[in-house]
CSV table of C-alpha atoms in Angstrom, one decimal:
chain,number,residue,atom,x,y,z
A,125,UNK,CA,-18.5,-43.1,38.2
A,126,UNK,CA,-19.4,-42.9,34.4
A,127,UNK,CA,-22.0,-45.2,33.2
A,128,UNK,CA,-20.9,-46.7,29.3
A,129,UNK,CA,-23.4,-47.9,26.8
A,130,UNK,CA,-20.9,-48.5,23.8
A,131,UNK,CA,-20.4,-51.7,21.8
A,132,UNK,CA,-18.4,-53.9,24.1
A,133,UNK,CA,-16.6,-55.8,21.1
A,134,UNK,CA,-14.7,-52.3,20.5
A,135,UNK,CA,-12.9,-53.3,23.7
A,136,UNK,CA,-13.3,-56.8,24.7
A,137,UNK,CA,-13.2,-60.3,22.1
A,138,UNK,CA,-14.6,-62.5,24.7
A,139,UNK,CA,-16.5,-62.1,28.3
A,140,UNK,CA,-16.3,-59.0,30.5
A,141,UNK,CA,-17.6,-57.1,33.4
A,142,UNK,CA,-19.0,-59.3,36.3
A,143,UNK,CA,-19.7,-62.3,34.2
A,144,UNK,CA,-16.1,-62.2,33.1
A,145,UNK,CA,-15.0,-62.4,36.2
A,146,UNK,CA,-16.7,-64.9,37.2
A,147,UNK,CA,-15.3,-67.2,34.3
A,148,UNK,CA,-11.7,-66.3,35.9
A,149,UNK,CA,-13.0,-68.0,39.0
A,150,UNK,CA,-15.0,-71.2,37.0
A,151,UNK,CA,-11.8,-72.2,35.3
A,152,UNK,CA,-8.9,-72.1,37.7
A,153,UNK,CA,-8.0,-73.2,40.9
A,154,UNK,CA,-10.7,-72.3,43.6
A,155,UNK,CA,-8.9,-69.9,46.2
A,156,UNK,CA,-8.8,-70.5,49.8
A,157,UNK,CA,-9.2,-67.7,51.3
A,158,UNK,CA,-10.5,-64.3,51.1
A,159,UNK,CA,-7.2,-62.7,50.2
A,160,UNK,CA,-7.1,-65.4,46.8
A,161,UNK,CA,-10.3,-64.6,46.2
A,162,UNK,CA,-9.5,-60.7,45.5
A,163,UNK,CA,-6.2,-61.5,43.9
A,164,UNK,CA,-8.1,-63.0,41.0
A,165,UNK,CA,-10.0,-59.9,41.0
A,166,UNK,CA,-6.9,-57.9,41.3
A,167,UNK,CA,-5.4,-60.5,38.4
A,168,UNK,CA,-8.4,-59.9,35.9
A,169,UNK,CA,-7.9,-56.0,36.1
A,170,UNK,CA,-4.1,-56.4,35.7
A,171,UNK,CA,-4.6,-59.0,32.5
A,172,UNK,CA,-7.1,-56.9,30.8
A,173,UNK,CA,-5.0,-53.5,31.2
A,174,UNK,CA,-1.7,-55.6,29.6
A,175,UNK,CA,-3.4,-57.0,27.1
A,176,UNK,CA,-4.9,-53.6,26.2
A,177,UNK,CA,-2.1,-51.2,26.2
A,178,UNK,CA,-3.1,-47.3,25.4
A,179,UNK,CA,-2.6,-46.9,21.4
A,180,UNK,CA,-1.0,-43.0,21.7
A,181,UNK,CA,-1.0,-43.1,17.8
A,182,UNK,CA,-2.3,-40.1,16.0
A,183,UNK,CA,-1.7,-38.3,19.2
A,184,UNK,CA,1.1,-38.1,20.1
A,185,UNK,CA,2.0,-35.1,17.8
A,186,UNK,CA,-0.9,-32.7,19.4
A,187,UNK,CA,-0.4,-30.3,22.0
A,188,UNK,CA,-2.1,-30.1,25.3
A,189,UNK,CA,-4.7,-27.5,24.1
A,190,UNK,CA,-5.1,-29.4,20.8
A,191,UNK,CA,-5.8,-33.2,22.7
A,192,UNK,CA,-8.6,-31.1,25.1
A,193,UNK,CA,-10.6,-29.9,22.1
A,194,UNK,CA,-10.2,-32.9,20.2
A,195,UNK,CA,-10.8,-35.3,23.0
A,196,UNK,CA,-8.8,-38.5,21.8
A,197,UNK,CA,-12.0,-40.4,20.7
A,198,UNK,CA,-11.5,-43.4,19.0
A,199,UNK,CA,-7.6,-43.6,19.9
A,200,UNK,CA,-7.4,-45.1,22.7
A,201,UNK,CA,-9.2,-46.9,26.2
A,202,UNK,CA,-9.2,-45.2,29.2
A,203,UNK,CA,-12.2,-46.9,30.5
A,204,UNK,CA,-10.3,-50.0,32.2
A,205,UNK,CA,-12.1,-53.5,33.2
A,206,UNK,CA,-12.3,-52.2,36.9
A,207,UNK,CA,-15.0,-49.6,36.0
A,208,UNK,CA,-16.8,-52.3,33.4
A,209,UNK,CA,-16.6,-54.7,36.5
A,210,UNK,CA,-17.7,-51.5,39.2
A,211,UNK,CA,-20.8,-51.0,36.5
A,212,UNK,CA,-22.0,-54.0,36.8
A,213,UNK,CA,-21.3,-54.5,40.6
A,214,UNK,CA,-23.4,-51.3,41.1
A,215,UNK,CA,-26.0,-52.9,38.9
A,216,UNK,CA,-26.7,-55.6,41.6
A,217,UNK,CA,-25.8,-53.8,44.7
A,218,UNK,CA,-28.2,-51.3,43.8
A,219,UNK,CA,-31.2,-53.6,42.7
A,220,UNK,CA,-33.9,-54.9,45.2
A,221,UNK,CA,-32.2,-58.4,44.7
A,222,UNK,CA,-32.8,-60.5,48.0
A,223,UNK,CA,-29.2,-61.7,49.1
A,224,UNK,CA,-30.1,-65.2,48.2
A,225,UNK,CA,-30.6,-64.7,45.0
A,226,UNK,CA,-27.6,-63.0,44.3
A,227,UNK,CA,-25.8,-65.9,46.5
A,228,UNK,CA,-27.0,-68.4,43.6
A,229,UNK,CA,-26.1,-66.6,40.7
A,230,UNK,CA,-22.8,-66.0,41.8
A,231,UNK,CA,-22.5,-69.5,42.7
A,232,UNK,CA,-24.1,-71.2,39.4
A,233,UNK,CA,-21.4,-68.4,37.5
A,234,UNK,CA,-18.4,-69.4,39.5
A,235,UNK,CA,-19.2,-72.9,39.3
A,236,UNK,CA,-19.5,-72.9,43.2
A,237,UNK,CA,-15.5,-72.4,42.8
A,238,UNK,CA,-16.0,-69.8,45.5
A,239,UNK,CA,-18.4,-69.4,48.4
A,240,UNK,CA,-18.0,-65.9,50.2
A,241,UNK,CA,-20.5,-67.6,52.8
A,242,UNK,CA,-18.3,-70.7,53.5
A,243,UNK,CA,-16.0,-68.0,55.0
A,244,UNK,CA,-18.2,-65.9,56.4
A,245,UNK,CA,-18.6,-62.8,54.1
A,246,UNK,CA,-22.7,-62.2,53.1
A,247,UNK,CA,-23.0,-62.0,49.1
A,248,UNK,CA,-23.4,-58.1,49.4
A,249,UNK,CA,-20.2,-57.4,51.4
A,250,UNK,CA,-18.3,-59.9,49.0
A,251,UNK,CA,-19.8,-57.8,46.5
A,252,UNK,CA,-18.6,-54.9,48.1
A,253,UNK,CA,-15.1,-56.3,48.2
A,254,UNK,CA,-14.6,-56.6,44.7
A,255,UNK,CA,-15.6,-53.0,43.8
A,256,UNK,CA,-13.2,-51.8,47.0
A,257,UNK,CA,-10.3,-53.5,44.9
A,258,UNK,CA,-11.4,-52.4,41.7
A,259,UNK,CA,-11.5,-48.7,42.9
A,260,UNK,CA,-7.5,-49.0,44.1
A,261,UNK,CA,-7.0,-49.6,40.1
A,262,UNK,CA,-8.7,-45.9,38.7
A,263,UNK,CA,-9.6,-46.0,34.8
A,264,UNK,CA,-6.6,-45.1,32.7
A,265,UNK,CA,-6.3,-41.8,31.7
A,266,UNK,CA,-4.4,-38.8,29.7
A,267,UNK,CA,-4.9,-34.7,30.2
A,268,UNK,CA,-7.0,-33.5,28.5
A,269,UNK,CA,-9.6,-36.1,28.0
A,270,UNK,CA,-13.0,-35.9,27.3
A,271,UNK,CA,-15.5,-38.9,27.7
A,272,UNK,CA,-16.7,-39.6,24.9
A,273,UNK,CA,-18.1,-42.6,22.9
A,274,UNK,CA,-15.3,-44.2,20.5
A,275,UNK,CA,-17.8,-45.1,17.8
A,276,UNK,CA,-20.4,-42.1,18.2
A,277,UNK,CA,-22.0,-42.6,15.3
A,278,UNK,CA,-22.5,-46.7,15.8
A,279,UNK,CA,-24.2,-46.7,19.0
A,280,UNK,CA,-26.5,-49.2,20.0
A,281,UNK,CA,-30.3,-49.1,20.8
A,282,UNK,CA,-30.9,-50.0,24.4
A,283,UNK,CA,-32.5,-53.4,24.1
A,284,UNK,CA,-36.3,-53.5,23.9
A,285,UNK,CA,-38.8,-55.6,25.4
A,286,UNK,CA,-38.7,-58.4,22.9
A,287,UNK,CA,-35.4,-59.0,23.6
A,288,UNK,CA,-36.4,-58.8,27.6
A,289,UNK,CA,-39.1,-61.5,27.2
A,290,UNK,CA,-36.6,-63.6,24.5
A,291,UNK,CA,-34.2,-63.8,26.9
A,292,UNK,CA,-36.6,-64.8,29.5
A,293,UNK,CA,-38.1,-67.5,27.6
A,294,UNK,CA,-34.6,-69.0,27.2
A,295,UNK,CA,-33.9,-69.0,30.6
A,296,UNK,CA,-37.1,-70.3,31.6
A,297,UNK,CA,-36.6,-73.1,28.9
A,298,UNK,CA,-33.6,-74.3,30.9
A,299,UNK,CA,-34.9,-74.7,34.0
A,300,UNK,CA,-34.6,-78.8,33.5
A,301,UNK,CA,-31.2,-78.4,33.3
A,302,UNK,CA,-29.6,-75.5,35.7
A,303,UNK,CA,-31.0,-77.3,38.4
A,304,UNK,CA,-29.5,-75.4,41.5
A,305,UNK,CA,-32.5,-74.7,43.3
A,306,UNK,CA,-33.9,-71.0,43.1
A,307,UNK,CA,-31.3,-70.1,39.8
A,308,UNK,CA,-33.9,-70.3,37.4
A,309,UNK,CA,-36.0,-67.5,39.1
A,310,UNK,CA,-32.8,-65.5,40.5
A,311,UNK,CA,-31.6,-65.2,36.9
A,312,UNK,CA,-35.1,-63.7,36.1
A,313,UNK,CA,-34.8,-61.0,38.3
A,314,UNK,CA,-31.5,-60.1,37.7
A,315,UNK,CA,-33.2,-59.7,34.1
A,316,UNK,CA,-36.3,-58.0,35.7
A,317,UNK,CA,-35.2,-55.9,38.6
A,318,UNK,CA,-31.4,-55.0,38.1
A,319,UNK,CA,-30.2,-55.5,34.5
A,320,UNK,CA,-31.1,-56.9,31.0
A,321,UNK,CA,-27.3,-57.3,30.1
A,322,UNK,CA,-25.5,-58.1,32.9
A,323,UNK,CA,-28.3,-61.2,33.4
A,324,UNK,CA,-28.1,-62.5,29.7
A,325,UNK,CA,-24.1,-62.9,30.4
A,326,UNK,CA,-25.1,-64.6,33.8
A,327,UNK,CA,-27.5,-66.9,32.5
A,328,UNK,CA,-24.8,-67.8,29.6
A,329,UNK,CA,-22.2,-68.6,32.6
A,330,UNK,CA,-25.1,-70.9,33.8
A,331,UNK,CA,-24.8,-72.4,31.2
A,332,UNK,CA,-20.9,-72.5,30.5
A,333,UNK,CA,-20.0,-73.8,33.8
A,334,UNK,CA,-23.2,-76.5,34.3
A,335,UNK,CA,-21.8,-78.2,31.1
A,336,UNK,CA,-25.3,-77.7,29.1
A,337,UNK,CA,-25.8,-79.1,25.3
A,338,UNK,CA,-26.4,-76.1,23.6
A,339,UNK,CA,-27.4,-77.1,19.9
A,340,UNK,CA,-25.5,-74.6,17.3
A,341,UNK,CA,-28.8,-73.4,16.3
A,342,UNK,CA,-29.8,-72.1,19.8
A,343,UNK,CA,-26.2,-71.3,19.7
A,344,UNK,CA,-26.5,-68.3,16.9
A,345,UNK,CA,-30.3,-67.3,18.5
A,346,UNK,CA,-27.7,-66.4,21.6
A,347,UNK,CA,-25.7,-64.1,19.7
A,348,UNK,CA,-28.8,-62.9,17.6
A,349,UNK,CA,-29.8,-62.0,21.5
A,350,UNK,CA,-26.7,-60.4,22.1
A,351,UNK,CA,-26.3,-58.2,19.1
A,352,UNK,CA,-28.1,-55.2,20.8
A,353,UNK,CA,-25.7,-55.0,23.5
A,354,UNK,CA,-23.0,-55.3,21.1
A,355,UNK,CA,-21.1,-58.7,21.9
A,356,UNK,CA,-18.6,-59.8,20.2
A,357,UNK,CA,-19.3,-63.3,19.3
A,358,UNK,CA,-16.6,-65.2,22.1
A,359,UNK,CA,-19.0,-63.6,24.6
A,360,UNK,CA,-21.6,-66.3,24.2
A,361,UNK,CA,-19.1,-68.6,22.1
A,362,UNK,CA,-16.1,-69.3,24.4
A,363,UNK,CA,-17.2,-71.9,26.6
A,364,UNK,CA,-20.4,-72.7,25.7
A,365,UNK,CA,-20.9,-76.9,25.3
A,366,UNK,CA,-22.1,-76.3,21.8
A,367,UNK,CA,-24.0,-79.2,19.5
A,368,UNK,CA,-22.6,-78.5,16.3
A,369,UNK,CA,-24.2,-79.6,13.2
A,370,UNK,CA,-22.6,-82.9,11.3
A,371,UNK,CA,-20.5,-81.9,8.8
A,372,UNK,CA,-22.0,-82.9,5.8
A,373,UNK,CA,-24.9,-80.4,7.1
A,374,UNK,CA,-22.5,-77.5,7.9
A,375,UNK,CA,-20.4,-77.8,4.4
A,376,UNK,CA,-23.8,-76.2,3.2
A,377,UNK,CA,-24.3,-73.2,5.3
A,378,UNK,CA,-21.5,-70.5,4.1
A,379,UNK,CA,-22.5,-66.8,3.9
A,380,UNK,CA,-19.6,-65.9,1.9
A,381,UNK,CA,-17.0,-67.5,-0.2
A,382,UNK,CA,-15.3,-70.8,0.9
A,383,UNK,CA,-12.9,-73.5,-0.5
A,384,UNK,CA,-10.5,-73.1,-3.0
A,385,UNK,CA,-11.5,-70.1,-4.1
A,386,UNK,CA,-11.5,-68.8,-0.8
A,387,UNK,CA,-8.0,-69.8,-0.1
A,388,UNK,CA,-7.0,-68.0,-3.6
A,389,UNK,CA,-8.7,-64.3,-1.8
A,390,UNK,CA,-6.4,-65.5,1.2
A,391,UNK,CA,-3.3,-65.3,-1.4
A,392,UNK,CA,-4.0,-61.5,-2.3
A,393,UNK,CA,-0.2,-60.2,-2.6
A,394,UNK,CA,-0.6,-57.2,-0.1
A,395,UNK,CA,-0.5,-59.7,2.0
A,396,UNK,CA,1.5,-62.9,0.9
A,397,UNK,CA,4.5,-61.4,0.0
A,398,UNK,CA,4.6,-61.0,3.9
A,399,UNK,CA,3.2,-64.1,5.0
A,400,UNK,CA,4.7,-67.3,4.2
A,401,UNK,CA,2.9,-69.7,2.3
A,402,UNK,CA,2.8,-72.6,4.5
A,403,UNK,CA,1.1,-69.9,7.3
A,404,UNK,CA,-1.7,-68.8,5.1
A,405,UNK,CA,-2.8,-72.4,4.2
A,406,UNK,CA,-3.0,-73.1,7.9
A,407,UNK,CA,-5.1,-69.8,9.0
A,408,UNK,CA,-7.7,-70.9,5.8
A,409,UNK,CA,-8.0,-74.4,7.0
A,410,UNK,CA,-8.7,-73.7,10.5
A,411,UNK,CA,-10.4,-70.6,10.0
A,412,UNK,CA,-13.8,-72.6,11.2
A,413,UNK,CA,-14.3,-69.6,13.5
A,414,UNK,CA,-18.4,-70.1,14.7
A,415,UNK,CA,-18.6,-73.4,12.7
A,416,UNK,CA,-18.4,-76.9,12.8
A,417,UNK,CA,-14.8,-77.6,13.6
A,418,UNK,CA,-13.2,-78.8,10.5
A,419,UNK,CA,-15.7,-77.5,7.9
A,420,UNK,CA,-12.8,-75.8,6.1
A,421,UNK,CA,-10.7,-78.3,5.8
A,422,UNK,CA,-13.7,-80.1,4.6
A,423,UNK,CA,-15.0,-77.6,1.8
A,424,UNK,CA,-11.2,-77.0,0.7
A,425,UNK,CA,-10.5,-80.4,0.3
A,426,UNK,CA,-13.8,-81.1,-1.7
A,427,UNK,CA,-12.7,-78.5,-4.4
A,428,UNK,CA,-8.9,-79.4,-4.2
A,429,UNK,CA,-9.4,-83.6,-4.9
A,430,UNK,CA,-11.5,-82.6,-8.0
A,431,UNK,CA,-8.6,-80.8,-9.5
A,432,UNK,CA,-6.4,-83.4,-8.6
A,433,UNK,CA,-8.8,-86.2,-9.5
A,434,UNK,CA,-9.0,-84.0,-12.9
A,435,UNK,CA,-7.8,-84.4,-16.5
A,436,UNK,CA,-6.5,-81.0,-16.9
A,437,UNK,CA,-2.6,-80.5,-17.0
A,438,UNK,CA,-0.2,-79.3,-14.4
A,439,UNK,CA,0.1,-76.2,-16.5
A,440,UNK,CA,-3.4,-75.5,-16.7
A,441,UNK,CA,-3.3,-76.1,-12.8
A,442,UNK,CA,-0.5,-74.0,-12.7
A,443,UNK,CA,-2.2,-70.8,-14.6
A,444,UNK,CA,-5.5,-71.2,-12.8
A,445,UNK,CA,-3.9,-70.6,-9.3
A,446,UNK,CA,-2.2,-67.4,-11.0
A,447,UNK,CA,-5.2,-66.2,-12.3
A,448,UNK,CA,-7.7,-66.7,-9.1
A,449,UNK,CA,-4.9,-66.1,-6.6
A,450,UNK,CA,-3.5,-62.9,-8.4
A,451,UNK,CA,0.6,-64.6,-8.2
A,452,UNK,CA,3.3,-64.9,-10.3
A,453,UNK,CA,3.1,-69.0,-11.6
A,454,UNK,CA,6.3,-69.3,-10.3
A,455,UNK,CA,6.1,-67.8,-6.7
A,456,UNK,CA,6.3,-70.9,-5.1
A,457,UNK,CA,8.6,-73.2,-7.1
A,458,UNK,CA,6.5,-75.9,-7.8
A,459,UNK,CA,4.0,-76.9,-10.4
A,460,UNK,CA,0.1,-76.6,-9.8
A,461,UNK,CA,-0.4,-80.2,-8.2
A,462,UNK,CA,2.6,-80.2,-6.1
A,463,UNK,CA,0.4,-76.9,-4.7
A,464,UNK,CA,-2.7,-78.9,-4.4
A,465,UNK,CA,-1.4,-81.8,-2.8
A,466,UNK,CA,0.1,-79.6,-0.3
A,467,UNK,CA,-3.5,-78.5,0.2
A,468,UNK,CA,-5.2,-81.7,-0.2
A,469,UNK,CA,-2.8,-83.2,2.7
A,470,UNK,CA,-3.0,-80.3,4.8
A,471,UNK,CA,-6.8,-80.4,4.9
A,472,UNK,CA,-6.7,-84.4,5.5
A,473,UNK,CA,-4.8,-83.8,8.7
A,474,UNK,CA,-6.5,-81.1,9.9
A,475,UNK,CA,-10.1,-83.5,9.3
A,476,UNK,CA,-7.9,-86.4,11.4
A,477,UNK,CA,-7.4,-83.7,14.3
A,478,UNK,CA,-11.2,-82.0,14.5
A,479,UNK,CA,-13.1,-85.0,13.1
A,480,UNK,CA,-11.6,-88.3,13.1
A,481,UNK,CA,-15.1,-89.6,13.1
A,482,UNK,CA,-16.1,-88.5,9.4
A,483,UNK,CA,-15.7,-89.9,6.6
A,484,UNK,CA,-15.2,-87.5,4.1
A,485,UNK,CA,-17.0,-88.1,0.2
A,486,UNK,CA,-17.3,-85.6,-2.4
A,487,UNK,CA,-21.3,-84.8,-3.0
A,488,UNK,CA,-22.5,-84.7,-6.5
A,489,UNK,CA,-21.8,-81.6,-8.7
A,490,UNK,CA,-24.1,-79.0,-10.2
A,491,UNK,CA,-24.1,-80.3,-13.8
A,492,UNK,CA,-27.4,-78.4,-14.4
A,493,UNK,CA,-26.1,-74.9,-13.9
A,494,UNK,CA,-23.0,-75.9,-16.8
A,495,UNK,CA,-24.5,-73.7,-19.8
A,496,UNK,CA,-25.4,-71.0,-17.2
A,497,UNK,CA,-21.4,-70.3,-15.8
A,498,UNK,CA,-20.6,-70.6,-19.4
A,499,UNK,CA,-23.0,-68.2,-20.6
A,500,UNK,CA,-21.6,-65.4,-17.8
A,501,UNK,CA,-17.9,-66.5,-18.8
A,502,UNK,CA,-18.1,-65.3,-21.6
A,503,UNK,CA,-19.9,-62.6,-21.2
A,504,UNK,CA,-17.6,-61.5,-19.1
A,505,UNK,CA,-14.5,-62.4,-21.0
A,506,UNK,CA,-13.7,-59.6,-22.7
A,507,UNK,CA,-12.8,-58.3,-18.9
A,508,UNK,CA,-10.8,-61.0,-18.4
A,509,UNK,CA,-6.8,-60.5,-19.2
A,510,UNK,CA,-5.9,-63.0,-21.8
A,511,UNK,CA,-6.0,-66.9,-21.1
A,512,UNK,CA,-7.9,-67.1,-18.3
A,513,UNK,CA,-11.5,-67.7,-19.9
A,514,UNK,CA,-9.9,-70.4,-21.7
A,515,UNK,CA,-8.7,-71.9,-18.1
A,516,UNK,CA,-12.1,-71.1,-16.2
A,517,UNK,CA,-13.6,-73.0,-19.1
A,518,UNK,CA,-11.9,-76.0,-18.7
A,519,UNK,CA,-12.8,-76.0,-14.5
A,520,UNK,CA,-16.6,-75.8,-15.7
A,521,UNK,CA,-16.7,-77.9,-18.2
A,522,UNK,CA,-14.2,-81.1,-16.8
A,523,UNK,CA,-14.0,-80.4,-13.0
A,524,UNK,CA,-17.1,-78.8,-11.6
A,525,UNK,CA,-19.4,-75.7,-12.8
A,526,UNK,CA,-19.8,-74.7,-9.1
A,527,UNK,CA,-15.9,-74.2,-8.6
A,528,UNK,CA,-15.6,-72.8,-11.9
A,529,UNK,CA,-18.3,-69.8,-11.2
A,530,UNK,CA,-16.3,-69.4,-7.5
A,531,UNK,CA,-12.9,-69.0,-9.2
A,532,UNK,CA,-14.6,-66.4,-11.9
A,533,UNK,CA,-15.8,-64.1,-9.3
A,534,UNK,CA,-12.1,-64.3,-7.8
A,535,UNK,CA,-10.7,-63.3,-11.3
A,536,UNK,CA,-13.0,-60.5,-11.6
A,537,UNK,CA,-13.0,-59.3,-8.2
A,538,UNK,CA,-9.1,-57.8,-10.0
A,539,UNK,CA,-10.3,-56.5,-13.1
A,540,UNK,CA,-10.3,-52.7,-13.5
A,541,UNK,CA,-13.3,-52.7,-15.9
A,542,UNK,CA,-17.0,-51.5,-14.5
A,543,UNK,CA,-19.7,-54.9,-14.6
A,544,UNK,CA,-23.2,-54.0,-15.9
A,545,UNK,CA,-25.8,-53.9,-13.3
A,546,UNK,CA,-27.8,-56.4,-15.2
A,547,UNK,CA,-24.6,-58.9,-15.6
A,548,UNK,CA,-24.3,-58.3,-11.4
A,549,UNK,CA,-27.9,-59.2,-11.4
A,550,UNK,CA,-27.2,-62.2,-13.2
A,551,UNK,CA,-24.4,-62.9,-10.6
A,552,UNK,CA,-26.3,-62.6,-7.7
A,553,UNK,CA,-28.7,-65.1,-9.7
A,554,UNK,CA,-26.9,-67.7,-10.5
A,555,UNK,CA,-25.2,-67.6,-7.1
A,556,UNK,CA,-28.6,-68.0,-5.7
A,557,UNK,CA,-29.2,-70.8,-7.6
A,558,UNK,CA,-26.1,-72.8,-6.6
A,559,UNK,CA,-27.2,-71.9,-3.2
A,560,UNK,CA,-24.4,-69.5,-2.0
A,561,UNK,CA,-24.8,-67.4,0.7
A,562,UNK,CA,-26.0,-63.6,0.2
A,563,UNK,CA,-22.0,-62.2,0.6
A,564,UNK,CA,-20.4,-64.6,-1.9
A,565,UNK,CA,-21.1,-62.4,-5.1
A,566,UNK,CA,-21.5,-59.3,-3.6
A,567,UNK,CA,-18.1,-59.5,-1.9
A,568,UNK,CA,-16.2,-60.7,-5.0
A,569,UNK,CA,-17.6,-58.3,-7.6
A,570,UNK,CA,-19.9,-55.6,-5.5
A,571,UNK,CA,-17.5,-52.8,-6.3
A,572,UNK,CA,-17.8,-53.6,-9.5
A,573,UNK,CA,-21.5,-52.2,-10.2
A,574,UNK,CA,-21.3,-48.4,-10.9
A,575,UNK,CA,-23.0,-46.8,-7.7
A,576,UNK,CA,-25.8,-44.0,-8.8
């Protein structure tokens, strides 16, 4: 059997292997018997394999000769979960593990949902089992192919001791709260003596099925400790009792654009002339991903109810939603406040659903940074097609210099004109000092700095 070191989020969003299993058997019904027991197993191969059907495309067209050389790489998976799973089966089964410690692991990750002692199979044979029913479901494969990484030139360092002892801190750090006696030190040596990986994923099932406040800050170290292994985030994410910051704290902490300027980069026309409207203004809103639930409501709202709370006219409205969503005025029918108290509403309810609790306020503007926006609008404005300077100007000057800066980086993110590198200097300064994260700028207007 191969052994695979590749990035798992090429392949999975969310848990895999042993530890993925062992969520299959933490959130369902426990089984009674032996033979339910594998048909979870069984259940988890099947899921995985439907989910991820073989993408033939781009091959299709290439003779058998032609698919040897080439190999497939990068088309399609013909790993399977079974052989994920068998890896990390092997991983234990081959370690120096006493059977007790692999009896409490597999208990704290299944939630004690299922006890191959209560029915008289030791931990090893049980672990046996499974890898006897993954073996009756071979990886998926075409003629012709070569193993071979997908993403050969993104491959991952093996994980280094710092990680090791990082890990082990954490784990150690819990021990006041998985309590089941001897999991502290059985998750150690599953770190120590059979596998770095395949323990960090046990340890977070600890945690995921013991129910364990895990503040969102210890929450991102997590992934930060997962990134050599290549996790996609819903590895440590999903299921994880997570402590997420208040929202008034989270509505600072963006790393890339956000608000109403971010819902005007969701309107770009390759893709709303396929999406409806009403659809796009729900993905923004909930599109919290790894955040505080509701922050985007939140920050969208914030921007929205100082337009609306605004002197400037429906028309002016109107043209600035053209200009920083790229649309035709008219593509929706309706004037510019209809449109923003669509939004307004939409965010309200989605605050009711996610956080009922908060009251929601609009903080103070950045009246100090005024002259500074003004000062790049119009050095910029001879970029700008005609009108919209005049419309930016009114958003820094009578709503808020903050959105105003936000909605001029959307309207040059369009232009076909090359910025200065000074002027993108100046950019990335001022969106420094509004305190923006480090993508805001250089996602809006990057590719528009001349590259040597």
């Amino acid at each position: 059997m191969q052994e695979r070191r590749d990035p798992y989020f090429e392949m999975y969003d969310g848990d895999l292997g042993l530890s993925g299993l062992t969520e299959s058997f933490a959130d369902g019904a426990a089984p009674g018997s032996e033979e339910a027991a594998l048909a979870l197993v069984t259940a988890k191969i099947v899921a995985y394999e439907e989910e991820t059907a073989l993408d033939m495309s781009g091959i299709l067209r290439l003779g058998e000769d032609e698919r040897r050389a080439l190999g497939f790489d990068m088309f399609h998976d013909d790993w399977g979960y079974a052989e994920e799973l068998r890896a990390d089966l092997r991983r234990l089964l081959e370690s120096p593990l006493p059977d007790e410690a692999l009896r409490v692991v597999w208990l704290a990750a299944t939630g004690s949902a299922w006890d191959p002692e209560a029915h008289g199979i030791g931990v090893r044979d049980w672990l046996g089992r499974i890898d006897a029913t993954c073996a009756a479901h071979p990886p998926r494969s075409m003629v012709g192919r070569k193993p071979a990484a997908s993403w050969p030139f993104w491959r991952l360092p093996v994980a280094d001791d710092a990680v090791r002892d990082a890990i082990l801190t954490e784990i150690r750090s819990s021990a006041g709260e998985l309590t089941a006696p001897g999991l502290v030190p059985a998750l150690e040596e599953v770190v120590t003596r059979a596998d770095l990986d395949l323990g960090f994923r046990l340890f977070l099932r600890a945690l995921k099925t013991a129910s364990v406040p895990v503040p969102e800050e210890r929450f991102h170290w997590f992934f930060d400790l997962g990134e050599p292994f290549g996790y996609h985030m819903g590895v440590v994410h999903d299921g994880l009792t997570i402590v997420w910051r208040p929202l008034r704290v989270a509505r600072c902490h963006f790393e890339a654009d956000f608000g109403f300027s971010e819902l005007a980069r969701q309107f770009d026309p390759v893709w709303e002339r396929s999406t409806p409207q009403a659809e796009l203004l729900r993905a923004t809103i909930e599109a919290d991903s790894y955040r505080t639930p509701g922050v985007q409501a939140l920050v969208l709202w914030e921007d929205t109810v100082r337009l609306l709370r605004s002197p400037l006219s429906t028309d002016t409205v109107t043209a600035l939603w053209a200009a920083t969503a790229n649309v035709n005025p008219d593509r929706f029918g309706t004037g510019g406040r209809d449109w923003l108290r669509q939004v307004s509403d939409a965010c309200a309810a989605r605050l009711r659903e996610v956080a009922p609790a908060h009251t929601a306020v609009l903080p103070p503007v950045r009246d100090d940074l005024a002259d500074a926006v003004l000062r790049e609008l119009r050095d910029a404005e001879h970029l700008l097609p005609d009108g919209h300077a005049g419309v930016l100007e009114q958003v820094v000057v009578q709503v808020d210099p903050g959105l105003g800066y936000r909605l001029l980086l959307r309207v040059l993110h369009s232009v076909s004109e090359w910025l200065g590198v000074e002027q993108y200097d100046r950019c990335v300064a001022l969106g420094e000092r509004f305190g923006y994260g480090a993508d805001l700028v250089s996602e809006a207007v990057g590719h528009l700095v001349p590259q040597e």
